[in-house]
């Protein structure tokens, strides 16, 4: 690529071409100095580190330097010199400074002092300029890239599944409706109900809660596929681990059973952590030092130990003999809550845990039923500080069993005709899982709130920006 108008700060910081001229562009972090010399810390987002610009005050118009304040955007040309000061190896001795956009010190909200994460959420349009969100956003990019790389290198194809669908893959009814009907005056049918045949798609539609069902169609043709896209859930859970709009990665593999599925999930998750440590260590180190002193050791512990694999029934036994008083019930048949998951991971095993063999009553219709008639081949991967990070299963490939489950759960069979066709024609054993991207980002960054690992969070009562 030959766009060479300027050099990124990341490159200049590792350069040793002393005496050479560079042009840098970025945003001023701080400006300090004496009557003679100004020291400007400049950042362009290419790295957590700033470059120090040294400007001899007599070389520049007074009016220009006065406007070089925190938040202002400038272009600097100058020569690379070894730095006398501590904290950096190199600096730029400025010969030319151009002001693109000033930032009024009286009103620019990101002055030098540290800001709370809560405050930064209110200025999500500016928070990418902070060190913290620079690091998080670079890591978010890194993980996206590593996900595509992992699957590509392992022979998976990226399948684009629809955002607008007519199905509720998870059967939980937590969907955002998509409609162009006039809400004040919707068309009605003979029974006085809204007539969705007159809606844009001629039927009821919603934003997808999961690409899995369409993903299965891909796997039963291409063998190994994955999706990576936004998913939407209208669950009213205002927790640090739930978003209404989140990104999910859903691999789906023909000829995999539940054990193959667990092996893939473990290998994949470890790969992502290794990728971050090997390629974005400075950002991780910054987050470790600023927010979470155990971050790096937790990341290393996940890659260096095997995930524990237990059944739901074993998990219930452990919880019931733990002597701990939990808020939610732990009788066989109850769903595991975050407090249970975190007890198992953080207190009991002190390792990542995969739980299989959940009661079929608490899991979706598509999961493969075990011979006991009570449990399904589900798997949830639980991580320290996060709880559930991955949910998946082997899928029911038997047409009759699948149909009887659809009937039992009273699901709209007519909307699933295409899904059932895969069991009629060339059905195959297959399995898959979903990784919540922001849950992974919570783990990688050590952040405590999911609102801080996505650029513009969507949560109940919040769709600003
Ligand atoms: O466990 P879930 O609901 O599973 C599925 O959607 C399956 N169709 C996946 C599959 O087998 N292909 O969701 C998968 C993961 C969860 O483990 C969690 O990490 C994340 O998605 N997740 C959320 N992340 C943020 N906000 C929410 N509201 C989430 N709901 C689920
Ligand atoms: Mg789940």
Coordinates of C-alpha atoms and ligand atoms in Angstrom, one line a residue:
X1 CA 0.0 0.0 0.0
X2 CA 1.5 3.4 -1.0
X3 CA -0.5 5.8 1.2
X4 CA 2.5 7.3 3.0
X5 CA 1.5 10.8 4.0
X6 CA 2.3 10.1 7.6
X7 CA 3.8 7.4 9.9
X8 CA 1.8 5.7 12.6
X9 CA 3.1 6.4 16.1
X10 CA 3.5 2.6 16.8
X11 CA 6.1 2.4 14.0
X12 CA 7.9 5.6 15.0
X13 CA 8.3 4.4 18.6
X14 CA 10.3 1.3 17.5
X15 CA 12.2 3.1 14.8
X16 CA 15.9 3.9 15.2
X17 CA 16.2 6.1 12.1
X18 CA 17.6 9.0 14.1
X19 CA 17.9 12.2 12.1
X20 CA 15.2 11.1 9.7
X21 CA 12.1 13.2 9.1
X22 CA 8.6 11.9 10.0
X23 CA 5.1 13.3 9.8
X24 CA 2.8 12.2 12.6
X25 CA -0.9 12.9 13.1
X26 CA -2.9 12.4 16.2
X27 CA -4.6 13.8 19.3
X28 CA -2.9 15.6 22.1
X29 CA -2.9 13.7 25.4
X30 CA -1.1 16.3 27.4
X31 CA 1.1 19.4 26.9
X32 CA 3.5 20.6 29.5
X33 CA 6.7 22.5 29.4
X34 CA 8.6 25.6 30.2
X35 CA 8.8 29.1 28.8
X36 CA 11.2 27.8 26.1
X37 CA 10.1 24.3 25.3
X38 CA 6.7 22.5 25.0
X39 CA 6.5 18.7 25.5
X40 CA 3.4 17.3 23.7
X41 CA 2.3 13.7 24.3
X42 CA 0.6 12.6 21.0
X43 CA -1.4 9.5 20.4
X44 CA -3.0 8.2 17.2
X45 CA -4.6 5.0 18.5
X46 CA -2.1 2.8 16.8
X47 CA -0.6 1.9 20.3
X48 CA -1.2 2.5 23.9
X49 CA 2.0 4.5 24.0
X50 CA 2.3 8.2 23.2
X51 CA 5.1 9.8 21.4
X52 CA 6.8 12.8 22.9
X53 CA 7.0 15.9 20.6
X54 CA 9.5 18.5 21.6
X55 CA 8.7 22.0 20.3
X56 CA 11.0 25.0 20.7
X57 CA 8.5 27.7 21.5
X58 CA 10.3 30.4 19.5
X59 CA 9.9 28.3 16.4
X60 CA 6.1 28.5 16.3
X61 CA 3.5 31.2 16.4
X62 CA 2.3 31.7 20.0
X63 CA -1.4 31.5 18.9
X64 CA -0.8 28.1 17.4
X65 CA 0.8 26.5 20.5
X66 CA -1.8 28.0 22.7
X67 CA -4.4 25.8 21.0
X68 CA -2.3 22.7 21.2
X69 CA -4.2 21.4 24.3
X70 CA -5.5 18.1 25.5
X71 CA -7.8 16.6 22.9
X72 CA -6.7 18.8 20.0
X73 CA -5.9 17.2 16.7
X74 CA -2.6 18.1 15.1
X75 CA -0.1 17.1 12.4
X76 CA 3.6 17.3 13.4
X77 CA 6.6 17.0 11.2
X78 CA 10.0 16.7 12.7
X79 CA 13.2 14.6 13.2
X80 CA 13.5 11.5 15.2
X81 CA 16.0 11.9 18.1
X82 CA 16.9 9.7 21.0
X83 CA 15.1 10.9 24.1
X84 CA 16.9 12.4 27.1
X85 CA 13.9 12.1 29.3
X86 CA 12.8 8.9 31.1
X87 CA 9.8 6.9 30.0
X88 CA 10.6 6.9 26.3
X89 CA 13.5 6.0 24.0
X90 CA 12.7 8.3 21.1
X91 CA 11.1 11.7 20.6
X92 CA 10.3 14.0 17.7
X93 CA 11.9 17.4 17.5
X94 CA 9.2 19.4 15.8
X95 CA 9.9 21.5 12.7
X96 CA 6.3 22.0 11.6
X97 CA 3.0 21.8 13.5
X98 CA -0.4 22.1 11.9
X99 CA -3.6 22.4 13.9
X100 CA -6.6 20.4 12.5
X101 CA -9.0 20.8 15.3
X102 CA -8.7 22.5 18.6
X103 CA -10.5 21.2 21.8
X104 CA -11.6 23.9 24.1
X105 CA -10.0 23.2 27.5
X106 CA -13.1 24.6 29.2
X107 CA -15.5 22.1 27.7
X108 CA -13.5 19.0 26.4
X109 CA -14.6 16.3 28.9
X110 CA -11.5 14.2 28.7
X111 CA -8.9 16.2 30.6
X112 CA -5.9 14.5 32.1
X113 CA -7.4 13.2 35.3
X114 CA -8.8 9.7 35.5
X115 CA -12.5 9.2 34.8
X116 CA -14.8 6.6 36.1
X117 CA -16.0 3.9 33.7
X118 CA -19.6 5.0 34.5
X119 CA -18.8 8.6 33.4
X120 CA -17.1 7.3 30.3
X121 CA -20.3 5.4 29.3
X122 CA -22.1 8.7 29.2
X123 CA -19.6 10.0 26.7
X124 CA -19.2 6.8 24.7
X125 CA -18.7 9.0 21.6
X126 CA -15.4 10.2 23.0
X127 CA -14.2 7.3 25.2
X128 CA -12.3 5.6 22.3
X129 CA -9.8 8.4 22.9
X130 CA -8.9 7.2 26.4
X131 CA -6.1 4.8 27.0
X132 CA -8.5 2.3 28.4
X133 CA -10.9 2.2 25.5
X134 CA -8.0 2.4 23.0
X135 CA -6.7 -0.8 24.5
X136 CA -10.2 -2.5 24.6
X137 CA -11.0 -1.6 21.0
X138 CA -7.6 -2.8 19.7
X139 CA -8.2 -6.0 21.6
X140 CA -11.7 -6.3 20.2
X141 CA -10.3 -6.0 16.7
X142 CA -7.5 -8.5 17.6
X143 CA -10.1 -11.1 18.8
X144 CA -12.3 -10.6 15.7
X145 CA -9.3 -11.2 13.5
X146 CA -8.1 -14.2 15.5
X147 CA -11.5 -15.8 15.3
X148 CA -11.6 -15.6 11.5
X149 CA -8.0 -16.8 11.3
X150 CA -8.6 -19.8 13.6
X151 CA -11.6 -21.0 11.6
X152 CA -10.0 -20.3 8.2
X153 CA -6.9 -22.1 9.2
X154 CA -9.0 -25.1 10.3
X155 CA -11.1 -25.4 7.1
X156 CA -14.3 -23.7 8.3
X157 CA -16.3 -21.5 6.0
X158 CA -17.8 -18.2 7.2
X159 CA -21.5 -18.3 6.6
X160 CA -23.7 -15.2 6.7
X161 CA -26.9 -16.0 8.4
X162 CA -29.8 -13.5 8.3
X163 CA -30.4 -10.7 10.8
X164 CA -34.1 -10.6 10.1
X165 CA -35.8 -13.9 10.6
X166 CA -39.2 -15.5 11.3
X167 CA -37.9 -17.9 13.9
X168 CA -37.1 -18.0 17.5
X169 CA -34.1 -20.4 17.5
X170 CA -33.8 -20.5 21.3
X171 CA -37.5 -20.7 21.9
X172 CA -37.2 -18.2 24.7
X173 CA -39.5 -15.6 23.1
X174 CA -37.1 -12.7 23.8
X175 CA -37.3 -11.2 20.4
X176 CA -37.4 -7.7 18.9
X177 CA -40.1 -7.4 16.4
X178 CA -39.4 -6.1 12.9
X179 CA -42.4 -4.4 11.3
X180 CA -43.4 -1.6 8.9
X181 CA -47.0 -1.7 10.0
X182 CA -48.6 1.5 11.2
X183 CA -48.5 1.1 15.0
X184 CA -51.4 3.5 15.5
X185 CA -53.6 1.8 13.1
X186 CA -52.5 -1.8 12.3
X187 CA -54.5 -4.0 9.9
X188 CA -56.7 -6.5 11.7
X189 CA -57.9 -10.0 10.7
X190 CA -61.4 -11.4 11.3
X191 CA -60.6 -12.3 14.9
X192 CA -59.5 -8.7 15.7
X193 CA -55.8 -9.6 15.8
X194 CA -53.0 -7.8 13.9
X195 CA -52.9 -9.1 10.4
X196 CA -49.2 -9.7 9.7
X197 CA -49.9 -10.9 6.2
X198 CA -50.0 -7.2 5.4
X199 CA -46.6 -6.6 7.0
X200 CA -43.5 -6.0 4.9
X201 CA -42.5 -9.7 4.7
X202 CA -46.1 -11.0 4.7
X203 CA -45.5 -12.6 8.1
X204 CA -44.2 -11.9 11.6
X205 CA -40.5 -11.2 11.7
X206 CA -37.9 -10.4 14.4
X207 CA -34.2 -9.7 14.8
X208 CA -32.3 -13.0 15.1
X209 CA -31.5 -14.3 18.6
X210 CA -29.0 -16.8 17.0
X211 CA -27.7 -17.9 13.6
X212 CA -27.6 -21.5 14.6
X213 CA -30.6 -22.9 12.8
X214 CA -29.4 -21.5 9.5
X215 CA -25.9 -22.4 10.5
X216 CA -27.0 -26.1 10.6
X217 CA -28.2 -25.8 7.1
X218 CA -24.7 -24.7 6.1
X219 CA -22.9 -27.4 8.1
X220 CA -25.1 -30.1 6.4
X221 CA -23.6 -29.1 3.1
X222 CA -20.2 -27.5 3.7
X223 CA -19.3 -29.7 6.7
X224 CA -17.7 -27.0 8.9
X225 CA -19.0 -23.5 9.0
X226 CA -19.1 -20.6 11.5
X227 CA -21.2 -17.5 11.8
X228 CA -20.0 -14.2 13.4
X229 CA -22.6 -11.5 13.6
X230 CA -24.9 -9.4 15.8
X231 CA -27.7 -11.1 17.7
X232 CA -30.5 -9.5 19.6
X233 CA -32.3 -10.4 22.8
X234 CA -35.1 -8.5 24.4
X235 CA -34.5 -10.0 27.8
X236 CA -34.9 -7.4 30.4
X237 CA -31.8 -8.3 32.4
X238 CA -29.9 -5.4 33.6
X239 CA -26.7 -7.2 34.5
X240 CA -23.0 -6.7 33.9
X241 CA -23.1 -9.7 31.6
X242 CA -26.1 -9.1 29.3
X243 CA -26.6 -6.9 26.3
X244 CA -29.7 -6.5 24.1
X245 CA -27.4 -6.4 21.0
X246 CA -24.3 -8.6 21.2
X247 CA -22.1 -10.5 18.8
X248 CA -22.0 -14.2 18.6
X249 CA -19.6 -16.7 17.0
X250 CA -21.4 -19.9 16.1
X251 CA -19.4 -22.8 14.6
X252 CA -21.4 -25.8 13.4
X253 CA -19.8 -29.0 12.4
X254 CA -21.1 -32.1 10.6
X255 CA -20.0 -35.4 12.0
X256 CA -19.0 -34.0 15.4
X257 CA -20.4 -35.5 18.6
X258 CA -20.6 -33.7 21.9
X259 CA -17.0 -34.7 22.8
X260 CA -15.6 -33.3 19.5
X261 CA -17.6 -30.2 20.2
X262 CA -16.0 -29.8 23.6
X263 CA -12.6 -30.4 22.2
X264 CA -13.1 -27.7 19.6
X265 CA -14.5 -25.2 22.1
X266 CA -11.5 -25.7 24.4
X267 CA -8.9 -25.4 21.6
X268 CA -10.6 -22.4 20.1
X269 CA -10.9 -20.4 23.4
X270 CA -7.2 -21.2 24.3
X271 CA -6.1 -20.1 20.8
X272 CA -7.8 -16.7 21.3
X273 CA -6.2 -16.1 24.6
X274 CA -2.7 -17.1 23.3
X275 CA -3.3 -14.8 20.3
X276 CA -4.0 -11.8 22.5
X277 CA -1.0 -12.5 24.8
X278 CA 1.4 -13.0 21.8
X279 CA 0.2 -10.0 19.8
X280 CA -1.3 -7.4 22.1
X281 CA 0.7 -7.8 25.3
X282 CA 1.1 -4.1 25.9
X283 CA -2.6 -3.4 25.9
X284 CA -3.2 -6.4 28.3
X285 CA -0.4 -5.2 30.5
X286 CA -2.0 -1.8 30.7
X287 CA -5.4 -3.2 31.7
X288 CA -3.7 -5.6 34.2
X289 CA -1.9 -2.6 35.9
X290 CA -4.9 -0.2 35.8
X291 CA -7.9 -2.4 36.5
X292 CA -7.2 -6.0 37.4
X293 CA -3.9 -7.2 38.9
X294 CA -4.9 -10.8 38.2
X295 CA -5.7 -10.4 34.5
X296 CA -2.5 -11.8 33.1
X297 CA -2.2 -14.7 35.6
X298 CA -5.9 -15.6 34.9
X299 CA -5.3 -15.6 31.1
X300 CA -2.2 -17.8 31.6
X301 CA -4.0 -20.2 33.9
X302 CA -6.7 -20.8 31.3
X303 CA -4.3 -21.7 28.6
X304 CA -2.1 -23.9 30.9
X305 CA -4.7 -26.2 32.3
X306 CA -7.3 -28.6 30.9
X307 CA -10.9 -27.6 31.3
X308 CA -12.7 -29.7 33.8
X309 CA -15.6 -31.7 32.2
X310 CA -18.5 -32.8 34.4
X311 CA -22.2 -33.5 34.0
X312 CA -25.0 -31.4 35.2
X313 CA -25.9 -34.1 37.8
X314 CA -22.3 -34.0 39.2
X315 CA -22.5 -30.2 39.3
X316 CA -25.7 -30.3 41.3
X317 CA -24.1 -32.8 43.7
X318 CA -21.1 -30.5 44.2
X319 CA -23.3 -27.5 44.9
X320 CA -25.5 -29.4 47.3
X321 CA -22.6 -30.7 49.4
X322 CA -20.7 -27.4 49.3
X323 CA -22.3 -26.1 52.5
X324 CA -22.8 -22.8 50.7
X325 CA -26.2 -21.1 51.0
X326 CA -27.1 -20.0 47.4
X327 CA -29.8 -17.5 46.6
X328 CA -31.3 -19.7 43.8
X329 CA -32.4 -23.4 44.2
X330 CA -29.9 -26.2 43.4
X331 CA -32.4 -29.1 43.1
X332 CA -32.0 -31.4 40.1
X333 CA -33.9 -29.8 37.3
X334 CA -33.3 -26.1 38.2
X335 CA -31.2 -24.1 35.8
X336 CA -27.7 -23.2 37.0
X337 CA -27.5 -19.5 37.9
X338 CA -24.4 -17.3 37.7
X339 CA -23.7 -17.8 41.4
X340 CA -23.6 -21.6 40.9
X341 CA -21.4 -21.4 37.8
X342 CA -19.0 -19.1 39.5
X343 CA -18.8 -21.2 42.7
X344 CA -17.9 -24.2 40.5
X345 CA -15.3 -22.4 38.5
X346 CA -13.8 -20.0 41.1
X347 CA -14.1 -21.8 44.4
X348 CA -14.4 -25.5 43.7
X349 CA -12.3 -26.4 40.7
X350 CA -10.4 -23.1 40.2
X351 CA -10.3 -23.9 36.5
X352 CA -12.6 -23.5 33.4
X353 CA -15.4 -26.0 33.5
X354 CA -17.5 -27.6 30.8
X355 CA -20.9 -29.0 32.0
X356 CA -22.8 -31.5 29.9
X357 CA -26.0 -33.5 30.2
X358 CA -28.4 -30.8 31.2
X359 CA -32.1 -31.7 31.9
X360 CA -33.9 -31.4 28.6
X361 CA -36.7 -29.3 30.3
X362 CA -34.3 -26.3 30.6
X363 CA -32.7 -26.5 27.2
X364 CA -34.0 -25.7 23.6
X365 CA -35.8 -28.2 21.3
X366 CA -32.9 -28.9 19.0
X367 CA -30.5 -30.6 21.4
X368 CA -29.8 -34.3 21.1
X369 CA -31.7 -36.4 23.6
X370 CA -29.8 -38.9 25.7
X371 CA -31.1 -42.5 26.2
X372 CA -32.2 -41.7 29.8
X373 CA -35.1 -39.7 28.4
X374 CA -34.3 -36.8 30.8
X375 CA -31.1 -35.2 29.7
X376 CA -29.7 -33.7 26.5
X377 CA -26.2 -33.5 25.0
X378 CA -25.8 -29.8 25.9
X379 CA -22.6 -28.2 26.9
X380 CA -21.9 -24.9 28.7
X381 CA -18.4 -23.6 29.1
X382 CA -17.9 -21.7 32.3
X383 CA -15.1 -19.2 32.8
X384 CA -13.7 -17.5 35.9
X385 CA -15.4 -14.1 36.6
X386 CA -17.8 -14.7 33.7
X387 CA -19.8 -17.8 34.3
X388 CA -21.3 -19.1 31.0
X389 CA -19.1 -18.0 28.1
X390 CA -20.2 -20.7 25.6
X391 CA -23.4 -22.6 25.1
X392 CA -23.8 -25.4 22.7
X393 CA -24.8 -29.0 22.0
X394 CA -24.9 -32.0 19.8
X395 CA -28.0 -31.6 17.7
X396 CA -30.9 -34.0 17.4
X397 CA -30.5 -35.5 14.0
X398 CA -33.4 -38.0 14.4
X399 CA -36.5 -36.7 12.7
X400 CA -39.0 -38.4 14.9
X401 CA -37.4 -37.3 18.2
X402 CA -37.1 -33.8 16.9
X403 CA -40.7 -33.7 15.9
X404 CA -41.9 -35.0 19.2
X405 CA -39.9 -32.4 21.0
X406 CA -41.4 -29.7 18.8
X407 CA -44.9 -31.0 19.6
X408 CA -44.2 -31.3 23.4
X409 CA -43.0 -27.7 23.5
X410 CA -45.8 -26.4 21.3
X411 CA -43.5 -24.8 18.8
X412 CA -44.8 -23.5 15.5
X413 CA -43.9 -26.6 13.3
X414 CA -45.0 -24.9 10.1
X415 CA -42.3 -22.2 10.5
X416 CA -39.6 -24.9 10.9
X417 CA -40.4 -26.9 7.8
X418 CA -37.0 -26.0 6.2
X419 CA -35.1 -27.0 9.4
X420 CA -36.9 -30.3 9.5
X421 CA -36.1 -31.0 5.8
X422 CA -32.4 -31.4 6.7
X423 CA -33.5 -34.4 8.9
X424 CA -35.6 -35.8 6.1
X425 CA -32.9 -35.6 3.4
X426 CA -29.4 -36.8 4.3
X427 CA -29.5 -36.1 8.0
X428 CA -26.1 -36.4 9.8
X429 CA -24.8 -36.3 13.3
X430 CA -23.7 -32.7 14.0
X431 CA -22.9 -30.3 16.7
X432 CA -22.0 -26.7 17.4
X433 CA -21.8 -23.9 19.9
X434 CA -22.1 -20.2 20.4
X435 CA -19.5 -18.0 22.0
X436 CA -20.7 -14.7 23.3
X437 CA -18.2 -12.3 21.8
X438 CA -18.6 -9.7 24.6
X439 CA -18.3 -12.3 27.3
X440 CA -15.0 -13.3 25.7
X441 CA -14.0 -9.7 25.6
X442 CA -14.8 -9.4 29.4
X443 CA -12.5 -12.3 30.0
X444 CA -9.7 -11.0 27.8
X445 CA -9.8 -7.4 29.1
X446 CA -10.6 -8.0 32.7
X447 CA -13.4 -5.4 32.5
X448 CA -16.2 -6.0 35.0
X449 CA -19.1 -4.6 32.9
X450 CA -20.1 -5.8 29.5
X451 CA -21.1 -2.2 28.6
X452 CA -17.3 -1.4 28.5
X453 CA -16.3 -4.0 26.0
X454 CA -18.5 -3.0 23.1
X455 CA -18.2 0.5 21.5
X456 CA -21.9 1.4 21.8
X457 CA -23.8 -0.8 24.2
X458 CA -27.5 -1.5 23.8
X459 CA -29.2 -2.3 27.1
X460 CA -32.7 -1.7 28.5
X461 CA -33.5 2.0 28.4
X462 CA -30.3 2.8 26.6
X463 CA -29.8 3.2 22.8
X464 CA -27.8 6.5 22.8
X465 CA -25.2 7.0 20.1
Ligands
LIG1 O1 -26.4 -20.1 25.3 P1 -27.0 -19.3 24.2 O2 -28.4 -18.8 24.3 O3 -26.9 -20.3 22.9 C1 -27.3 -20.1 21.7 O4 -27.8 -19.1 21.2 C2 -27.1 -21.3 20.7 N1 -27.9 -21.1 19.5 C3 -25.6 -21.3 20.4 C4 -25.3 -22.5 19.5 O5 -25.3 -23.6 19.9 N2 -24.9 -22.2 18.3 O6 -26.0 -18.2 23.8 C5 -24.7 -18.4 23.5 C6 -23.7 -17.5 24.2 C7 -23.8 -17.6 25.7 O7 -23.0 -18.6 26.2 C8 -23.3 -16.2 26.1 O8 -21.9 -16.2 26.0 C9 -23.8 -15.3 25.0 O9 -24.1 -16.1 23.9 N3 -25.0 -14.6 25.4 C10 -25.0 -13.3 25.6 N4 -24.0 -12.3 25.7 C11 -24.4 -11.1 26.0 N5 -25.6 -10.7 26.2 C12 -26.6 -11.5 26.2 N6 -27.9 -11.1 26.5 C13 -26.4 -12.9 25.9 N7 -27.1 -14.0 25.8 C14 -26.3 -15.0 25.5
LIG2 MG1 -26.9 -20.6 27.2

